[in-house]
Amino acid sequence: MKIVAKKKLWKYLFWLGPFLITVGLTVGLISEQWGLIPLVFLITGIVISGLGIIWQSYETNWWKRRSTQAGTNALVATLAVLAILGLINFLGTRYHLRADLTEAQLFTLAPQSQELVRILPQPVKVWVFDINQNPQDKELLENYQRQSSKFKYEYIDPQTRPGLAEKFGVKDYGEVYLESGNKRQLVQTINENERLSEIRLTSRLQQLTNSTTAKAYLLQGHGERQLSPGKDAISQAVQALGDKNFATSPLNLGETSKVPQDAAVVIVAGPKRGLFEGEVKALQEYLNRGGNLLLMIDPNTDPKLNSLLQEWGVSLDNRLAVDVSGESIVGLGPAAPLVTEYGQHPITKDFGNGNSFYPIARPLEITSVPGVQATPLLRTKPYPKSWAESDLQSEKLEFNEGKDLKGPLTLGVALTRKQTPKSAFTPQPAPTPSPLPSPTTQSKASPTPPASPASPAPPASPAPTPSSQTATESRLVVLGNSNFATDGLFQQQLNGDVFLNSVTWLSQQGEQPLSIRPKEPKNRRITLTTTQGNLLILSSLLLLPLIGFAIALIIWWKRR
């Protein structure tokens, strides 16, 4: 009787173990706090269950049974598989390995965005005031968050948290704000037709985290490109400069006669008339004091900048750059050179073999000048794909030996020059020299008479003392075209990147990353005419089934 009672006692104790484990799990999951109480229940239940299993196996020789060994092997194998799957899930959560196979890398942040987020100086948070959480927007924000732990985001319902919405000044659903410290900035308003844009988010993030603002002046008064929206204007380029934290202003040297001291870069975009001599001298003086200049000069124009360009070893070729490769590939005319070859330079370092094109461009000739370092940026394809056409009036562009120049042609160049201020050495006051003897009394044989005690010899002049001023670097970028930066063409391929990276490099703002701008999805919509649509319907509903039926009939006939 005692043995039977003892067995029943162990049986009851064995069932107490799973009960305590269930209690511990329930307490922890409901309270979401795995403190002392749930841990005590769990540990006690596990210990009791383990002791019960050991006692049961001892009493019945359970471990020695063949079925027990087979079941144990199956249990161990199952646990091993679960452990491997758990480890894979853990590694997948901890380390992200993703492959983006889309043409425009739609699901991958651009290098500019990645670099900017990785070097965030302080935490940044994105507030999305919207009820609906669009998967596309969340994926983009997740991509940002993967780059740095300092980047966070949160969706907020303005109705449930009106105080926070009032703090940001939210007026409508879909408004997206950036916050860093005490700074807040509206990114954009999203809706069903306009999703969260990487371009805008990266631009606003750069503005919010960058405390410095570079000043870019655009020369006006000589028929340059219009800054406000209009035909052949560069308003999109000006807006893009603002997104990159540049403050832009027009500059008329005929009124000021001098480039402002706060100018980080001066842009001359497509002048149609020549500059006055005083304006050219003002630009030369600006470069001589460490300034930075971007020249975009179109063919059939003479901006009267030859004297300035000669100092840097650049001359403008009066011929027209012709490229027949783009005509068959992307539908460009021969007068719009397609460039896929770029120089090794910070402006073009991330371009690879990307495309940029320059309608109505002129080639540049580069000669070596002491103290000037020149790097070609844009190169056309070799002859016979490209050449410089001298006959600009001919409707048929063809190469003429002796008049035209064979490709490859240089359409853009970046140059640097060290500028040493005139007062780099501050000489000390010179002593009064002693009177020289007369030529008739001085000869090679007669020694110099000793100085009189009353008039001691003047001391030697000390070496000049270096001034506090140091050498600076001037930068110049010359492009034989300005059409590529006009509205409509600016956002095509790498055209905008050529302009923005040139200005950024010229401004010598080292904290601004130079890279490809974020890309937007390309429109792959196919527009069919009525005839093409009807042909597609007939081919899919009639022609293809008939072909399949004919093939089946042929096979049946051969096997018959």
Short mmCIF file of C-alpha atoms in Angstrom, two decimals, residues 238-532:
data_model
loop_
_atom_site.label_atom_id
_atom_site.label_comp_id
_atom_site.label_asym_id
_atom_site.label_seq_id
_atom_site.Cartn_x
_atom_site.Cartn_y
_atom_site.Cartn_z
CA VAL A 238 18.24 76.66 -58.64
CA GLN A 239 15.65 74.79 -56.55
CA ALA A 240 17.97 71.78 -56.31
CA LEU A 241 20.73 74.04 -55.00
CA GLY A 242 18.35 75.24 -52.31
CA ASP A 243 17.62 71.63 -51.38
CA LYS A 244 21.37 71.11 -50.93
CA ASN A 245 21.52 74.02 -48.48
CA PHE A 246 22.82 76.64 -50.92
CA ALA A 247 21.52 80.19 -50.72
CA THR A 248 21.25 81.47 -54.30
CA SER A 249 21.17 85.11 -55.46
CA PRO A 250 21.48 86.86 -58.83
CA LEU A 251 24.63 88.90 -59.40
CA ASN A 252 25.04 91.86 -61.76
CA LEU A 253 28.70 92.89 -61.86
CA GLY A 254 27.75 95.95 -63.88
CA GLU A 255 26.13 97.32 -60.73
CA THR A 256 28.42 96.02 -57.98
CA SER A 257 31.75 95.87 -59.91
CA LYS A 258 33.00 93.28 -57.40
CA VAL A 259 32.08 89.74 -56.39
CA PRO A 260 30.71 89.72 -52.80
CA GLN A 261 33.01 88.42 -50.10
CA ASP A 262 30.54 85.76 -48.99
CA ALA A 263 30.42 84.09 -52.42
CA ALA A 264 31.26 80.40 -52.13
CA VAL A 265 30.79 79.97 -55.89
CA VAL A 266 29.83 82.12 -58.88
CA ILE A 267 27.85 80.50 -61.72
CA VAL A 268 27.84 81.84 -65.28
CA ALA A 269 25.12 79.89 -67.10
CA GLY A 270 24.95 80.38 -70.86
CA PRO A 271 25.68 84.07 -71.49
CA LYS A 272 24.66 85.20 -74.98
CA ARG A 273 26.50 88.52 -74.92
CA GLY A 274 30.04 89.42 -73.95
CA LEU A 275 31.00 90.63 -70.49
CA PHE A 276 32.47 94.10 -69.99
CA GLU A 277 36.20 94.27 -69.38
CA GLY A 278 35.57 95.40 -65.80
CA GLU A 279 33.32 92.42 -65.17
CA VAL A 280 35.97 90.02 -66.45
CA LYS A 281 38.55 91.65 -64.18
CA ALA A 282 36.15 91.30 -61.23
CA LEU A 283 35.92 87.56 -61.88
CA GLN A 284 39.70 87.33 -62.23
CA GLU A 285 40.19 89.15 -58.92
CA TYR A 286 37.64 86.84 -57.32
CA LEU A 287 39.60 83.79 -58.50
CA ASN A 288 42.89 85.33 -57.42
CA ARG A 289 41.65 85.64 -53.85
CA GLY A 290 40.62 81.98 -53.69
CA GLY A 291 37.22 82.11 -55.40
CA ASN A 292 35.40 79.38 -57.30
CA LEU A 293 33.77 79.80 -60.70
CA LEU A 294 31.48 77.64 -62.85
CA LEU A 295 31.35 78.57 -66.55
CA MET A 296 28.75 76.97 -68.85
CA ILE A 297 29.39 78.40 -72.32
CA ASP A 298 27.29 77.44 -75.35
CA PRO A 299 28.46 77.41 -79.02
CA ASN A 300 28.01 80.48 -81.24
CA THR A 301 28.59 82.79 -78.26
CA ASP A 302 31.55 84.93 -77.24
CA PRO A 303 31.39 85.88 -73.56
CA LYS A 304 34.75 87.75 -73.84
CA LEU A 305 36.32 85.49 -71.22
CA ASN A 306 39.40 84.51 -73.26
CA SER A 307 41.81 86.44 -71.07
CA LEU A 308 40.51 84.68 -67.96
CA LEU A 309 40.50 81.24 -69.55
CA GLN A 310 44.02 81.62 -70.94
CA GLU A 311 45.35 82.01 -67.40
CA TRP A 312 44.00 78.55 -66.68
CA GLY A 313 45.01 76.92 -69.99
CA VAL A 314 41.47 76.58 -71.39
CA SER A 315 40.26 77.73 -74.80
CA LEU A 316 36.76 77.47 -76.27
CA ASP A 317 36.57 75.67 -79.60
CA ASN A 318 34.15 77.38 -82.00
CA ARG A 319 33.12 74.10 -83.61
CA LEU A 320 30.04 72.03 -82.72
CA ALA A 321 30.39 68.71 -80.89
CA VAL A 322 28.74 65.94 -82.93
CA ASP A 323 27.98 62.46 -81.61
CA VAL A 324 26.13 59.92 -83.75
CA SER A 325 26.12 57.16 -81.10
CA GLY A 326 23.19 58.56 -79.11
CA GLU A 327 21.00 58.88 -82.19
CA SER A 328 20.60 55.13 -82.60
CA ILE A 329 20.62 54.21 -78.89
CA VAL A 330 18.31 56.66 -77.12
CA GLY A 331 16.94 58.76 -79.96
CA LEU A 332 19.16 61.78 -79.43
CA GLY A 333 20.17 63.88 -82.40
CA PRO A 334 23.79 64.04 -83.53
CA ALA A 335 24.11 67.54 -82.05
CA ALA A 336 23.39 66.19 -78.53
CA PRO A 337 26.51 64.27 -77.49
CA LEU A 338 25.88 61.30 -75.20
CA VAL A 339 28.63 61.01 -72.58
CA THR A 340 29.38 57.77 -70.74
CA GLU A 341 33.08 58.35 -70.05
CA TYR A 342 34.02 60.52 -67.07
CA GLY A 343 37.27 61.65 -65.52
CA GLN A 344 38.66 60.49 -62.19
CA HIS A 345 37.43 63.39 -60.09
CA PRO A 346 35.23 63.95 -56.99
CA ILE A 347 32.55 65.45 -59.24
CA THR A 348 32.17 62.26 -61.29
CA LYS A 349 33.52 59.60 -58.94
CA ASP A 350 30.19 57.74 -58.60
CA PHE A 351 28.97 58.09 -62.18
CA GLY A 352 30.37 54.80 -63.47
CA ASN A 353 29.16 54.36 -67.05
CA GLY A 354 25.98 56.36 -66.53
CA ASN A 355 24.52 58.57 -69.26
CA SER A 356 24.46 62.35 -69.52
CA PHE A 357 23.80 64.35 -72.68
CA TYR A 358 24.53 67.90 -73.80
CA PRO A 359 22.40 69.34 -76.64
CA ILE A 360 24.34 71.86 -78.75
CA ALA A 361 27.74 71.71 -77.06
CA ARG A 362 31.19 73.02 -77.89
CA PRO A 363 34.47 71.21 -77.24
CA LEU A 364 37.24 72.57 -75.02
CA GLU A 365 40.98 72.60 -75.61
CA ILE A 366 43.23 72.16 -72.58
CA THR A 367 46.88 73.22 -72.44
CA SER A 368 49.27 72.79 -69.54
CA VAL A 369 49.84 75.87 -67.38
CA PRO A 370 52.31 75.93 -64.46
CA GLY A 371 50.51 75.81 -61.13
CA VAL A 372 47.18 74.71 -62.63
CA GLN A 373 45.94 71.14 -62.30
CA ALA A 374 43.34 70.19 -64.93
CA THR A 375 41.13 67.08 -64.95
CA PRO A 376 38.83 66.40 -67.93
CA LEU A 377 35.33 65.59 -66.69
CA LEU A 378 33.29 64.77 -69.79
CA ARG A 379 34.63 62.90 -72.82
CA THR A 380 32.77 61.91 -75.97
CA LYS A 381 33.35 58.66 -77.81
CA PRO A 382 36.26 58.31 -80.27
CA TYR A 383 35.97 59.01 -83.99
CA PRO A 384 33.97 58.00 -86.04
CA LYS A 385 31.31 58.13 -83.30
CA SER A 386 32.06 61.80 -82.53
CA TRP A 387 33.87 64.79 -83.98
CA ALA A 388 33.89 68.61 -83.86
CA GLU A 389 31.95 70.02 -86.83
CA SER A 390 33.18 73.31 -88.31
CA ASP A 391 30.31 73.87 -90.77
CA LEU A 392 27.52 74.96 -88.41
CA GLN A 393 25.17 75.96 -91.24
CA SER A 394 25.09 72.60 -93.00
CA GLU A 395 21.98 70.50 -92.53
CA LYS A 396 23.96 67.31 -93.09
CA LEU A 397 26.63 66.80 -90.44
CA GLU A 398 29.59 64.82 -91.74
CA PHE A 399 33.28 64.78 -91.00
CA ASN A 400 35.54 66.88 -93.28
CA GLU A 401 39.23 66.12 -93.14
CA GLY A 402 41.33 69.22 -92.44
CA LYS A 403 38.43 71.26 -91.05
CA ASP A 404 36.84 69.10 -88.41
CA LEU A 405 38.41 67.63 -85.29
CA LYS A 406 38.24 63.90 -84.60
CA GLY A 407 36.89 62.67 -81.28
CA PRO A 408 37.11 61.98 -78.42
CA LEU A 409 36.24 65.54 -77.40
CA THR A 410 36.45 67.16 -73.99
CA LEU A 411 33.18 68.87 -73.06
CA GLY A 412 34.01 69.69 -69.44
CA VAL A 413 37.08 70.23 -67.29
CA ALA A 414 37.77 70.90 -63.60
CA LEU A 415 40.80 72.97 -62.65
CA THR A 416 42.52 73.97 -59.41
CA ARG A 417 45.18 76.57 -58.71
CA LYS A 418 46.99 77.47 -55.52
CA GLN A 419 46.75 81.16 -54.69
CA THR A 420 49.48 82.70 -52.53
CA PRO A 421 48.56 86.15 -51.19
CA LYS A 422 50.89 88.99 -52.13
CA SER A 423 51.54 89.60 -48.45
CA ALA A 424 52.62 86.05 -47.78
CA PHE A 425 55.94 87.41 -46.51
CA THR A 426 56.07 90.61 -44.49
CA PRO A 427 59.51 92.21 -44.94
CA GLN A 428 61.12 94.09 -42.06
CA PRO A 429 62.07 97.76 -42.50
CA ALA A 430 65.26 97.97 -44.54
CA PRO A 431 68.25 99.79 -42.98
CA THR A 432 69.77 102.83 -44.62
CA PRO A 433 72.52 101.59 -46.92
CA SER A 434 76.02 103.08 -46.75
CA PRO A 435 77.05 105.25 -49.69
CA LEU A 436 78.72 103.35 -52.48
CA PRO A 437 82.22 104.46 -53.49
CA SER A 438 82.71 106.13 -56.78
CA PRO A 439 83.60 103.86 -59.69
CA THR A 440 86.79 105.83 -60.20
CA THR A 441 88.05 105.16 -56.69
CA GLN A 442 86.93 101.49 -56.38
CA SER A 443 88.75 98.69 -58.12
CA LYS A 444 89.08 94.96 -57.80
CA ALA A 445 92.57 95.31 -56.27
CA SER A 446 91.80 97.96 -53.69
CA PRO A 447 90.18 96.59 -50.53
CA THR A 448 87.09 98.05 -48.96
CA PRO A 449 88.08 100.70 -46.46
CA PRO A 450 87.20 99.90 -42.85
CA ALA A 451 84.17 101.55 -41.38
CA SER A 452 84.68 104.58 -39.27
CA PRO A 453 84.18 104.08 -35.51
CA ALA A 454 81.76 106.97 -35.52
CA SER A 455 79.72 105.36 -38.29
CA PRO A 456 79.37 101.61 -37.59
CA ALA A 457 78.50 99.24 -40.40
CA PRO A 458 74.78 98.63 -40.81
CA PRO A 459 73.54 95.26 -39.50
CA ALA A 460 72.49 92.52 -41.88
CA SER A 461 68.84 92.50 -42.81
CA PRO A 462 66.90 89.69 -41.10
CA ALA A 463 65.04 87.05 -43.09
CA PRO A 464 61.47 87.93 -43.99
CA THR A 465 58.84 86.85 -41.48
CA PRO A 466 55.99 84.71 -42.80
CA SER A 467 52.64 86.41 -42.65
CA SER A 468 49.63 84.90 -40.94
CA GLN A 469 47.96 84.47 -44.35
CA THR A 470 48.21 81.06 -45.99
CA ALA A 471 47.91 79.87 -49.54
CA THR A 472 44.35 79.23 -50.75
CA GLU A 473 42.99 77.18 -53.62
CA SER A 474 40.95 78.55 -56.49
CA ARG A 475 38.69 76.24 -58.44
CA LEU A 476 37.25 76.54 -61.93
CA VAL A 477 34.87 74.27 -63.83
CA VAL A 478 34.27 74.95 -67.53
CA LEU A 479 31.48 73.16 -69.43
CA GLY A 480 30.88 73.65 -73.13
CA ASN A 481 27.11 73.58 -72.70
CA SER A 482 24.34 75.01 -70.52
CA ASN A 483 21.31 73.32 -72.11
CA PHE A 484 21.81 70.17 -70.05
CA ALA A 485 20.85 72.06 -66.86
CA THR A 486 17.65 73.65 -68.21
CA ASP A 487 14.20 72.71 -66.93
CA GLY A 488 13.12 69.33 -68.24
CA LEU A 489 16.65 68.18 -69.09
CA PHE A 490 18.00 68.78 -65.59
CA GLN A 491 16.22 65.72 -64.19
CA GLN A 492 17.23 63.44 -67.08
CA GLN A 493 19.88 60.77 -66.45
CA LEU A 494 22.98 62.29 -64.77
CA ASN A 495 22.52 65.85 -66.06
CA GLY A 496 21.46 67.24 -62.70
CA ASP A 497 24.24 65.39 -60.91
CA VAL A 498 26.87 66.99 -63.16
CA PHE A 499 25.59 70.44 -62.24
CA LEU A 500 25.02 69.85 -58.52
CA ASN A 501 28.28 67.99 -57.93
CA SER A 502 30.19 70.70 -59.80
CA VAL A 503 28.74 73.44 -57.61
CA THR A 504 29.27 71.42 -54.44
CA TRP A 505 32.90 70.69 -55.30
CA LEU A 506 33.53 74.30 -56.26
CA SER A 507 32.06 75.61 -53.01
CA GLN A 508 34.65 73.55 -51.10
CA GLN A 509 32.03 72.55 -48.57
CA GLY A 510 33.80 69.43 -47.34
CA GLU A 511 30.96 68.34 -45.08
CA GLN A 512 28.53 67.94 -47.98
CA PRO A 513 28.66 64.44 -49.49
CA LEU A 514 29.22 64.22 -53.23
CA SER A 515 27.24 61.38 -54.73
CA ILE A 516 24.41 60.41 -57.01
CA ARG A 517 21.14 61.97 -56.00
CA PRO A 518 18.35 59.61 -55.00
CA LYS A 519 16.50 58.25 -58.01
CA GLU A 520 12.76 58.19 -58.50
CA PRO A 521 10.93 55.23 -60.12
CA LYS A 522 10.95 55.36 -63.90
CA ASN A 523 7.67 55.46 -65.75
CA ARG A 524 7.39 52.15 -67.62
CA ARG A 525 3.88 52.75 -68.94
CA ILE A 526 3.34 51.63 -72.55
CA THR A 527 0.98 53.74 -74.62
CA LEU A 528 -0.68 51.79 -77.43
CA THR A 529 -2.68 53.11 -80.33
CA THR A 530 -6.10 51.67 -81.14
CA THR A 531 -4.63 49.61 -83.97
CA GLN A 532 -1.87 48.22 -81.75
#
